[in-house]
PDB file of C-alpha atoms in Angstrom:
ATOM      1  CA  MET O   1      -0.881  25.419 -37.625  1.00  0.00           C
ATOM      2  CA  ALA O   2       0.060  24.573 -34.047  1.00  0.00           C
ATOM      3  CA  THR O   3      -3.760  24.407 -33.080  1.00  0.00           C
ATOM      4  CA  ALA O   4      -4.351  21.749 -36.177  1.00  0.00           C
ATOM      5  CA  ALA O   5      -1.483  19.618 -34.521  1.00  0.00           C
ATOM      6  CA  ALA O   6      -2.929  20.000 -31.280  1.00  0.00           C
ATOM      7  CA  SER O   7      -6.184  18.959 -32.054  1.00  0.00           C
ATOM      8  CA  VAL O   8      -4.940  15.853 -34.027  1.00  0.00           C
ATOM      9  CA  VAL O   9      -3.094  14.790 -30.883  1.00  0.00           C
ATOM     10  CA  SER O  10      -6.212  15.484 -28.785  1.00  0.00           C
ATOM     11  CA  SER O  11      -8.269  13.613 -30.933  1.00  0.00           C
ATOM     12  CA  GLU O  12      -5.788  10.550 -30.882  1.00  0.00           C
ATOM     13  CA  ILE O  13      -5.621  10.769 -27.137  1.00  0.00           C
ATOM     14  CA  GLY O  14      -9.410  10.617 -27.316  1.00  0.00           C
ATOM     15  CA  ASP O  15      -9.166   7.569 -29.423  1.00  0.00           C
ATOM     16  CA  LEU O  16      -6.994   5.842 -27.122  1.00  0.00           C
ATOM     17  CA  ARG O  17      -8.880   6.691 -24.276  1.00  0.00           C
ATOM     18  CA  ALA O  18     -12.111   5.233 -25.946  1.00  0.00           C
ATOM     19  CA  TYR O  19     -10.087   1.976 -26.874  1.00  0.00           C
ATOM     20  CA  MET O  20      -8.795   1.546 -23.477  1.00  0.00           C
ATOM     21  CA  ALA O  21     -12.492   2.072 -21.955  1.00  0.00           C
ATOM     22  CA  ALA O  22     -13.560  -0.685 -24.407  1.00  0.00           C
ATOM     23  CA  ASN O  23     -10.392  -2.898 -23.637  1.00  0.00           C
ATOM     24  CA  PRO O  24      -9.035  -2.027 -19.852  1.00  0.00           C
ATOM     25  CA  ALA O  25      -7.542  -5.530 -19.882  1.00  0.00           C
ATOM     26  CA  ALA O  26      -5.238  -4.950 -22.833  1.00  0.00           C
ATOM     27  CA  VAL O  27      -1.589  -5.639 -22.424  1.00  0.00           C
ATOM     28  CA  ILE O  28      -0.161  -2.203 -22.117  1.00  0.00           C
ATOM     29  CA  GLU O  29       3.126  -2.825 -23.998  1.00  0.00           C
ATOM     30  CA  GLU O  30       1.221  -4.171 -26.767  1.00  0.00           C
ATOM     31  CA  VAL O  31      -1.171  -1.301 -27.047  1.00  0.00           C
ATOM     32  CA  ALA O  32       1.651   1.227 -26.974  1.00  0.00           C
ATOM     33  CA  LYS O  33       3.386  -0.567 -29.720  1.00  0.00           C
ATOM     34  CA  GLN O  34       0.177  -0.750 -31.719  1.00  0.00           C
ATOM     35  CA  TRP O  35      -0.854   2.870 -31.316  1.00  0.00           C
ATOM     36  CA  ASN O  36       2.910   4.213 -31.435  1.00  0.00           C
ATOM     37  CA  VAL O  37       2.726   5.682 -28.054  1.00  0.00           C
ATOM     38  CA  THR O  38       4.536   5.234 -24.762  1.00  0.00           C
ATOM     39  CA  PRO O  39       3.238   2.710 -22.115  1.00  0.00           C
ATOM     40  CA  HIS O  40       2.712   5.838 -19.719  1.00  0.00           C
ATOM     41  CA  ALA O  41       0.394   7.352 -22.406  1.00  0.00           C
ATOM     42  CA  VAL O  42      -1.726   3.981 -22.698  1.00  0.00           C
ATOM     43  CA  ILE O  43      -1.938   3.814 -18.575  1.00  0.00           C
ATOM     44  CA  ALA O  44      -2.998   7.461 -18.462  1.00  0.00           C
ATOM     45  CA  ALA O  45      -5.820   6.575 -21.019  1.00  0.00           C
ATOM     46  CA  LEU O  46      -7.137   4.016 -18.530  1.00  0.00           C
ATOM     47  CA  PRO O  47     -10.917   4.900 -17.529  1.00  0.00           C
ATOM     48  CA  ASP O  48     -10.918   7.279 -14.571  1.00  0.00           C
ATOM     49  CA  GLY O  49     -10.881   5.252 -11.194  1.00  0.00           C
ATOM     50  CA  MET O  50      -8.481   2.520 -12.524  1.00  0.00           C
ATOM     51  CA  VAL O  51      -5.382   4.733 -12.480  1.00  0.00           C
ATOM     52  CA  ARG O  52      -3.541   7.419 -10.139  1.00  0.00           C
ATOM     53  CA  LEU O  53      -0.471   8.992 -11.177  1.00  0.00           C
ATOM     54  CA  GLY O  54       2.337  10.339  -8.947  1.00  0.00           C
ATOM     55  CA  PRO O  55       5.879  11.526  -9.399  1.00  0.00           C
ATOM     56  CA  GLY O  56       8.918   9.714  -9.933  1.00  0.00           C
ATOM     57  CA  GLU O  57      10.538  11.252  -6.817  1.00  0.00           C
ATOM     58  CA  GLY O  58       8.333   8.662  -4.759  1.00  0.00           C
ATOM     59  CA  PHE O  59      10.520   5.982  -6.067  1.00  0.00           C
ATOM     60  CA  GLY O  60      12.352   4.900  -2.990  1.00  0.00           C
ATOM     61  CA  PRO O  61       9.683   5.459  -0.311  1.00  0.00           C
ATOM     62  CA  ALA O  62       7.105   3.513  -2.459  1.00  0.00           C
ATOM     63  CA  MET O  63       9.937   0.770  -2.981  1.00  0.00           C
ATOM     64  CA  ASN O  64      10.408   0.584   0.843  1.00  0.00           C
ATOM     65  CA  ASP O  65       6.840   0.363   1.581  1.00  0.00           C
ATOM     66  CA  ILE O  66       6.668  -2.606  -0.992  1.00  0.00           C
ATOM     67  CA  ALA O  67       9.160  -4.319   0.802  1.00  0.00           C
ATOM     68  CA  SER O  68       6.952  -4.695   3.888  1.00  0.00           C
ATOM     69  CA  TRP O  69       4.008  -6.038   1.706  1.00  0.00           C
ATOM     70  CA  GLY O  70       5.327  -9.687   1.847  1.00  0.00           C
ATOM     71  CA  GLU O  71       5.364 -11.853  -1.440  1.00  0.00           C
ATOM     72  CA  VAL O  72       4.303 -10.021  -4.534  1.00  0.00           C
ATOM     73  CA  THR O  73       5.180 -10.425  -8.135  1.00  0.00           C
ATOM     74  CA  LEU O  74       7.489  -7.974  -9.910  1.00  0.00           C
ATOM     75  CA  ILE O  75       7.399  -8.195 -13.591  1.00  0.00           C
ATOM     76  CA  VAL O  76       9.905  -6.730 -16.222  1.00  0.00           C
ATOM     77  CA  HIS O  77       8.389  -6.714 -19.821  1.00  0.00           C
ATOM     78  CA  THR O  78      10.721  -6.102 -22.554  1.00  0.00           C
ATOM     79  CA  GLU O  79      10.509  -6.502 -26.394  1.00  0.00           C
ATOM     80  CA  ASP O  80      12.064  -9.828 -26.282  1.00  0.00           C
ATOM     81  CA  ALA O  81      11.039 -11.293 -22.788  1.00  0.00           C
ATOM     82  CA  ILE O  82       8.652 -10.857 -19.825  1.00  0.00           C
ATOM     83  CA  PHE O  83      10.629 -11.822 -16.521  1.00  0.00           C
ATOM     84  CA  GLU O  84       8.395 -12.359 -13.413  1.00  0.00           C
ATOM     85  CA  PHE O  85       9.775 -12.827  -9.949  1.00  0.00           C
ATOM     86  CA  THR O  86       7.345 -13.784  -7.118  1.00  0.00           C
ATOM     87  CA  GLY O  87       8.720 -13.406  -3.690  1.00  0.00           C
ATOM     88  CA  GLU O  88       9.590 -10.553  -1.255  1.00  0.00           C
ATOM     89  CA  VAL O  89      11.014  -7.377  -2.459  1.00  0.00           C
ATOM     90  CA  PRO O  90      14.110  -6.294  -0.207  1.00  0.00           C
ATOM     91  CA  ARG O  91      14.477  -2.785   1.175  1.00  0.00           C
ATOM     92  CA  GLY O  92      16.778  -0.553  -0.749  1.00  0.00           C
ATOM     93  CA  GLU O  93      18.920   2.427  -0.025  1.00  0.00           C
ATOM     94  CA  VAL O  94      20.660   4.876  -2.467  1.00  0.00           C
ATOM     95  CA  SER O  95      24.451   4.725  -2.831  1.00  0.00           C
ATOM     96  CA  ARG O  96      26.881   5.443  -5.650  1.00  0.00           C
ATOM     97  CA  GLY O  97      23.920   6.576  -7.949  1.00  0.00           C
ATOM     98  CA  TYR O  98      21.720   3.646  -7.584  1.00  0.00           C
ATOM     99  CA  PHE O  99      18.738   2.385  -5.557  1.00  0.00           C
ATOM    100  CA  ASN O 100      20.428  -0.656  -4.376  1.00  0.00           C
ATOM    101  CA  LEU O 101      18.267  -3.900  -3.524  1.00  0.00           C
ATOM    102  CA  MET O 102      21.011  -5.877  -1.348  1.00  0.00           C
ATOM    103  CA  GLN O 103      20.454  -9.244  -0.347  1.00  0.00           C
ATOM    104  CA  PRO O 104      22.431 -12.452  -0.849  1.00  0.00           C
ATOM    105  CA  LYS O 105      19.269 -14.338  -2.584  1.00  0.00           C
ATOM    106  CA  GLY O 106      16.322 -13.548  -4.326  1.00  0.00           C
ATOM    107  CA  LEU O 107      15.757 -10.293  -5.853  1.00  0.00           C
ATOM    108  CA  HIS O 108      18.613  -8.125  -5.706  1.00  0.00           C
ATOM    109  CA  GLY O 109      20.167  -5.365  -8.167  1.00  0.00           C
ATOM    110  CA  HIS O 110      20.853  -2.071  -8.722  1.00  0.00           C
ATOM    111  CA  LEU O 111      17.976   0.639  -9.961  1.00  0.00           C
ATOM    112  CA  ARG O 112      18.595   3.750 -11.756  1.00  0.00           C
ATOM    113  CA  HIS O 113      15.966   5.587  -9.362  1.00  0.00           C
ATOM    114  CA  ASP O 114      16.765   9.064 -10.826  1.00  0.00           C
ATOM    115  CA  ASN O 115      15.231   7.781 -14.187  1.00  0.00           C
ATOM    116  CA  CYS O 116      11.842   7.397 -12.580  1.00  0.00           C
ATOM    117  CA  GLY O 117       9.768  10.043 -14.155  1.00  0.00           C
ATOM    118  CA  ALA O 118       6.483   8.698 -12.809  1.00  0.00           C
ATOM    119  CA  LEU O 119       4.546   6.153 -10.547  1.00  0.00           C
ATOM    120  CA  ALA O 120       1.435   4.662 -11.777  1.00  0.00           C
ATOM    121  CA  PHE O 121      -1.236   3.092  -9.459  1.00  0.00           C
ATOM    122  CA  VAL O 122      -3.216   0.701 -11.872  1.00  0.00           C
ATOM    123  CA  GLU O 123      -6.345  -1.465 -10.495  1.00  0.00           C
ATOM    124  CA  ARG O 124      -8.145  -2.956 -13.495  1.00  0.00           C
ATOM    125  CA  PRO O 125      -9.294  -6.454 -14.616  1.00  0.00           C
ATOM    126  CA  PHE O 126      -6.845  -8.629 -16.214  1.00  0.00           C
ATOM    127  CA  MET O 127      -7.260 -12.154 -17.633  1.00  0.00           C
ATOM    128  CA  GLY O 128     -10.888 -12.484 -16.063  1.00  0.00           C
ATOM    129  CA  LYS O 129      -9.581 -11.317 -12.490  1.00  0.00           C
ATOM    130  CA  ALA O 130      -8.811  -8.165 -10.597  1.00  0.00           C
ATOM    131  CA  SER O 131      -5.549  -6.983 -10.553  1.00  0.00           C
ATOM    132  CA  ALA O 132      -3.401  -4.184  -8.951  1.00  0.00           C
ATOM    133  CA  PHE O 133       0.020  -2.932  -9.422  1.00  0.00           C
ATOM    134  CA  VAL O 134       2.435  -0.246  -9.435  1.00  0.00           C
ATOM    135  CA  ALA O 135       4.310   0.675 -12.464  1.00  0.00           C
ATOM    136  CA  PHE O 136       7.499   2.507 -12.022  1.00  0.00           C
ATOM    137  CA  LEU O 137       7.674   4.694 -15.169  1.00  0.00           C
ATOM    138  CA  ASN O 138      10.873   5.904 -16.712  1.00  0.00           C
ATOM    139  CA  ARG O 139      11.354   9.709 -17.973  1.00  0.00           C
ATOM    140  CA  ASP O 140      10.811   8.438 -21.597  1.00  0.00           C
ATOM    141  CA  GLY O 141       7.419   6.914 -20.722  1.00  0.00           C
ATOM    142  CA  GLY O 142       8.560   3.509 -20.591  1.00  0.00           C
ATOM    143  CA  ILE O 143       7.850   0.975 -17.894  1.00  0.00           C
ATOM    144  CA  MET O 144      10.983   0.243 -15.858  1.00  0.00           C
ATOM    145  CA  PHE O 145       9.018  -2.700 -13.901  1.00  0.00           C
ATOM    146  CA  LYS O 146       5.689  -3.266 -12.352  1.00  0.00           C
ATOM    147  CA  VAL O 147       5.082  -4.797  -8.890  1.00  0.00           C
ATOM    148  CA  PHE O 148       1.729  -6.672  -8.484  1.00  0.00           C
ATOM    149  CA  VAL O 149      -0.470  -6.903  -5.374  1.00  0.00           C
ATOM    150  CA  GLY O 150      -0.083 -10.657  -4.354  1.00  0.00           C
ATOM    151  CA  ARG O 151      -2.896 -13.435  -4.575  1.00  0.00           C
ATOM    152  CA  ASP O 152      -4.113 -15.741  -1.721  1.00  0.00           C
ATOM    153  CA  ALA O 153      -4.804 -19.573  -1.993  1.00  0.00           C
ATOM    154  CA  ASN O 154      -7.889 -18.826  -3.870  1.00  0.00           C
ATOM    155  CA  ARG O 155      -6.332 -16.652  -6.406  1.00  0.00           C
ATOM    156  CA  GLU O 156      -7.864 -13.584  -5.059  1.00  0.00           C
ATOM    157  CA  LEU O 157      -5.948 -10.177  -4.420  1.00  0.00           C
ATOM    158  CA  ARG O 158      -4.668 -10.277  -0.912  1.00  0.00           C
ATOM    159  CA  GLY O 159      -6.753  -7.847   1.044  1.00  0.00           C
ATOM    160  CA  ASP O 160      -3.670  -6.678   3.304  1.00  0.00           C
ATOM    161  CA  GLN O 161      -1.763  -5.876   0.364  1.00  0.00           C
ATOM    162  CA  LEU O 162      -4.551  -4.146  -1.376  1.00  0.00           C
ATOM    163  CA  ALA O 163      -5.034  -1.912   1.415  1.00  0.00           C
ATOM    164  CA  ARG O 164      -1.364  -1.139   1.522  1.00  0.00           C
ATOM    165  CA  PHE O 165      -1.476  -0.541  -2.304  1.00  0.00           C
ATOM    166  CA  HIS O 166      -4.577   1.935  -1.789  1.00  0.00           C
ATOM    167  CA  ALA O 167      -2.575   3.880   0.939  1.00  0.00           C
ATOM    168  CA  LEU O 168       0.506   4.100  -1.303  1.00  0.00           C
ATOM    169  CA  ALA O 169      -1.786   5.408  -4.118  1.00  0.00           C
ATOM    170  CA  GLU O 170      -3.345   7.747  -1.688  1.00  0.00           C
ATOM    171  CA  GLN O 171      -0.189   9.187  -0.684  1.00  0.00           C
ATOM    172  CA  PHE O 172       1.701   9.366  -4.004  1.00  0.00           C
ATOM    173  CA  GLY O 173      -1.107   9.444  -6.829  1.00  0.00           C
ATOM    174  CA  GLU O 174      -3.095  12.003  -7.970  1.00  0.00           C
ATOM    175  CA  ALA O 175      -6.689  11.248  -8.901  1.00  0.00           C
ATOM    176  CA  ARG O 176      -7.267  12.197 -12.430  1.00  0.00           C
ATOM    177  CA  ASN O 177     -10.211  14.539 -13.456  1.00  0.00           C
ATOM    178  CA  ALA O 178     -12.667  12.988 -15.879  1.00  0.00           C
TER     179      ALA O 178
END
């Protein structure tokens, strides 16, 4: 019986991978809802070469590396709203059980870094343009937030940030086998 259940799950994963191969620009959270899977499963179903996954333990070092990139866009997508912040992400430090982003103005707050189960480094087309982002995935497979590589005056990905993104993906992410 377990084999039959495993083959159904395997078939569904294959179907999701085929869907994401045909629709790599689909909104991750919407696909997750439609397919009744986690956003993590949707990201993992992206075609090879579009995603590298790494451990959640890289949360602090990844955030502090991103803090040196300059202006980026941080997105929090919930069922009811999509919040976007464009600006510099401040460095953070762990204190009292949180990863604290401390600055008087701009982005600041207290993040449950211990709830980060994985990092996803995603590079894919979106709305007719190349995009690259780091998704911080919680232990339940949801997306805590995403940090997108910034764009230049011509709306192209900033080359300096893209290089930093690739270095971070290489440091923390693992290439997926086909």
